[in-house]
Amino acid sequence: MLRFGLLCSVRPFYFYANFSVILLDMGFSVPVALLLVAPPYVLAVIVSLSTSYWADKVRHRTPFIFFHSVIAIVGFALVASKIPNGVKLFGTFLAVAGSNPNQPAALAFAQNNIVGTSKRAVGSALQIMFGAIGGIAASTVFRDRDAPRYLPGYNSRFGLG
């Protein structure tokens, strides 16, 4: 189950690495689309650092993982729906800020809960492998023929497609 958590949090990360194409489909020009890709990651860094600090302070990661997952789901729902582009762009902030902090949290969660160095090493390798599988899956679910809304890709994020 720990490996599946990393797979689910890595998929949105890889998807948003190529998000400028979807911004072009929203009607933004190439320079504007390239500029709009970076700000959600700035927010994600701030959220990730604060989440890491508080999760270490309270010694619990699960509530943070669930909270960020809900934020990411709301963000993906905004981006996938038929609403104005400004609200969709806000949804990208939520989706990125919700999914990116879950990657280190999922890795740390497993490392803190697996007893024994050899088991921890194997568990870490399996987690990284499932994360790579998430990257492969993210690169295949958003097809050009589904533009401009890419509903099959978003549905696969929610486990529906």
Coordinates of C-alpha atoms in Angstrom, one line a residue:
M1 CA 0.0 0.0 0.0
L2 CA 2.9 2.3 0.7
R3 CA 4.2 1.9 -2.8
F4 CA 0.8 2.7 -4.3
G5 CA 0.7 6.0 -2.4
L6 CA 3.9 7.1 -4.1
L7 CA 2.6 6.0 -7.5
C8 CA -0.5 8.1 -7.1
S9 CA 1.4 11.2 -5.9
V10 CA 4.1 11.0 -8.6
R11 CA 1.6 10.8 -11.5
P12 CA 0.4 14.4 -11.1
F13 CA 4.0 15.6 -10.8
Y14 CA 5.0 14.1 -14.1
F15 CA 1.8 15.3 -15.7
Y16 CA 2.3 18.9 -14.7
A17 CA 5.9 18.8 -15.9
N18 CA 4.2 18.9 -19.4
F19 CA 1.4 21.2 -18.5
S20 CA 2.3 23.9 -20.9
V21 CA 0.6 22.0 -23.7
I22 CA -2.7 22.1 -21.9
L23 CA -2.2 25.8 -21.2
L24 CA -1.8 26.3 -24.9
D25 CA -5.2 24.5 -25.4
M26 CA -6.7 27.0 -22.9
G27 CA -5.8 29.8 -25.3
F28 CA -2.6 31.1 -23.7
S29 CA 0.3 32.1 -26.0
V30 CA 3.5 30.1 -25.8
P31 CA 5.5 32.6 -23.8
V32 CA 2.6 33.1 -21.3
A33 CA 2.1 29.3 -21.0
L34 CA 5.7 28.8 -20.2
L35 CA 5.6 31.5 -17.6
L36 CA 2.4 30.1 -16.0
V37 CA 4.0 26.7 -15.5
A38 CA 6.4 27.8 -12.8
P39 CA 4.2 29.6 -10.1
P40 CA 2.3 26.5 -8.9
Y41 CA 5.7 24.8 -8.2
V42 CA 6.8 27.8 -6.0
L43 CA 3.6 27.3 -4.0
A44 CA 4.3 23.6 -3.9
V45 CA 7.8 24.2 -2.5
I46 CA 6.4 26.4 0.3
V47 CA 3.7 23.8 1.1
S48 CA 6.1 20.9 1.0
L49 CA 8.6 22.6 3.4
S50 CA 5.9 23.6 5.9
T51 CA 4.3 20.2 5.7
S52 CA 7.6 18.5 6.3
Y53 CA 8.3 20.7 9.3
W54 CA 4.9 20.1 10.9
A55 CA 4.8 16.4 10.1
D56 CA 8.1 16.0 11.8
K57 CA 7.0 18.1 14.7
V58 CA 3.8 16.2 15.4
R59 CA 5.3 12.8 14.3
H60 CA 2.4 12.0 12.1
R61 CA 2.4 12.0 8.3
T62 CA -0.9 10.3 7.4
P63 CA -3.2 13.3 8.2
F64 CA -1.0 15.5 6.0
I65 CA -1.1 12.9 3.1
F66 CA -4.9 12.7 3.3
F67 CA -5.3 16.5 3.5
H68 CA -3.0 17.1 0.5
S69 CA -4.7 14.4 -1.5
V70 CA -8.1 16.1 -1.0
I71 CA -6.6 19.4 -2.1
A72 CA -5.1 17.7 -5.2
I73 CA -8.5 16.1 -6.1
V74 CA -10.3 19.4 -5.8
G75 CA -7.6 21.0 -8.0
F76 CA -7.9 18.3 -10.7
A77 CA -11.7 18.6 -10.6
L78 CA -11.4 22.3 -11.2
V79 CA -9.0 21.8 -14.1
A80 CA -11.1 19.1 -15.7
S81 CA -14.4 21.0 -15.5
K82 CA -15.9 23.5 -17.9
I83 CA -15.2 26.7 -16.1
P84 CA -13.3 29.9 -16.9
N85 CA -9.5 29.5 -17.5
G86 CA -8.6 31.7 -14.5
V87 CA -10.4 29.2 -12.2
K88 CA -8.7 26.3 -14.0
L89 CA -5.4 28.0 -13.4
F90 CA -6.2 28.3 -9.7
G91 CA -7.0 24.5 -9.9
T92 CA -3.5 23.9 -11.1
F93 CA -2.2 25.6 -8.1
L94 CA -4.3 23.4 -5.8
A95 CA -3.4 20.2 -7.8
V96 CA 0.3 20.9 -7.7
A97 CA 0.4 22.1 -4.1
G98 CA -1.7 19.1 -3.1
S99 CA 0.2 16.4 -4.9
N100 CA 3.9 17.4 -4.6
P101 CA 4.1 17.4 -0.8
N102 CA 2.8 13.8 -0.8
Q103 CA 6.0 12.4 -2.5
P104 CA 8.4 13.1 0.3
A105 CA 5.7 12.3 2.8
A106 CA 5.1 8.9 1.3
L107 CA 8.8 8.1 1.1
A108 CA 9.4 9.2 4.7
F109 CA 6.3 7.3 5.9
A110 CA 7.6 4.1 4.5
Q111 CA 11.2 4.7 5.8
N112 CA 9.9 5.4 9.3
N113 CA 7.6 2.3 9.4
I114 CA 9.8 -0.4 7.9
V115 CA 11.9 -2.2 10.5
G116 CA 15.4 -3.4 9.6
T117 CA 17.9 -1.9 7.2
S118 CA 17.6 -4.6 4.5
K119 CA 13.8 -4.5 4.5
R120 CA 13.9 -0.7 4.4
A121 CA 16.3 -0.8 1.4
V122 CA 14.1 -3.2 -0.5
G123 CA 11.0 -1.2 0.4
S124 CA 12.7 2.0 -0.7
A125 CA 13.6 0.4 -4.1
L126 CA 10.1 -0.8 -4.6
Q127 CA 8.7 2.6 -3.8
I128 CA 11.0 4.3 -6.3
M129 CA 10.0 1.6 -8.9
F130 CA 6.3 2.3 -8.4
G131 CA 7.0 6.0 -8.6
A132 CA 8.7 5.4 -12.0
I133 CA 5.6 3.4 -13.1
G134 CA 3.5 6.4 -12.1
G135 CA 5.6 8.6 -14.4
I136 CA 5.1 6.2 -17.3
A137 CA 1.4 6.1 -16.6
A138 CA 1.2 9.9 -16.5
S139 CA 2.9 10.2 -19.9
T140 CA 0.3 7.9 -21.5
V141 CA -3.1 9.1 -20.2
F142 CA -3.1 12.6 -21.7
R143 CA -3.6 12.1 -25.4
D144 CA -3.7 14.8 -28.1
R145 CA -7.0 13.6 -29.4
D146 CA -8.6 14.4 -26.0
A147 CA -7.7 18.1 -26.1
P148 CA -8.8 20.6 -24.8
R149 CA -10.3 19.0 -21.7
Y150 CA -8.4 15.7 -21.5
L151 CA -11.2 14.0 -19.5
P152 CA -9.8 10.4 -19.8
G153 CA -6.5 11.6 -18.3
Y154 CA -8.2 13.3 -15.4
N155 CA -10.6 10.4 -14.9
S156 CA -7.6 8.0 -14.6
R157 CA -6.2 10.3 -11.9
F158 CA -9.3 9.7 -9.8
G159 CA -9.2 5.9 -10.6
L160 CA -12.3 6.1 -12.9
G161 CA -10.7 5.6 -16.3

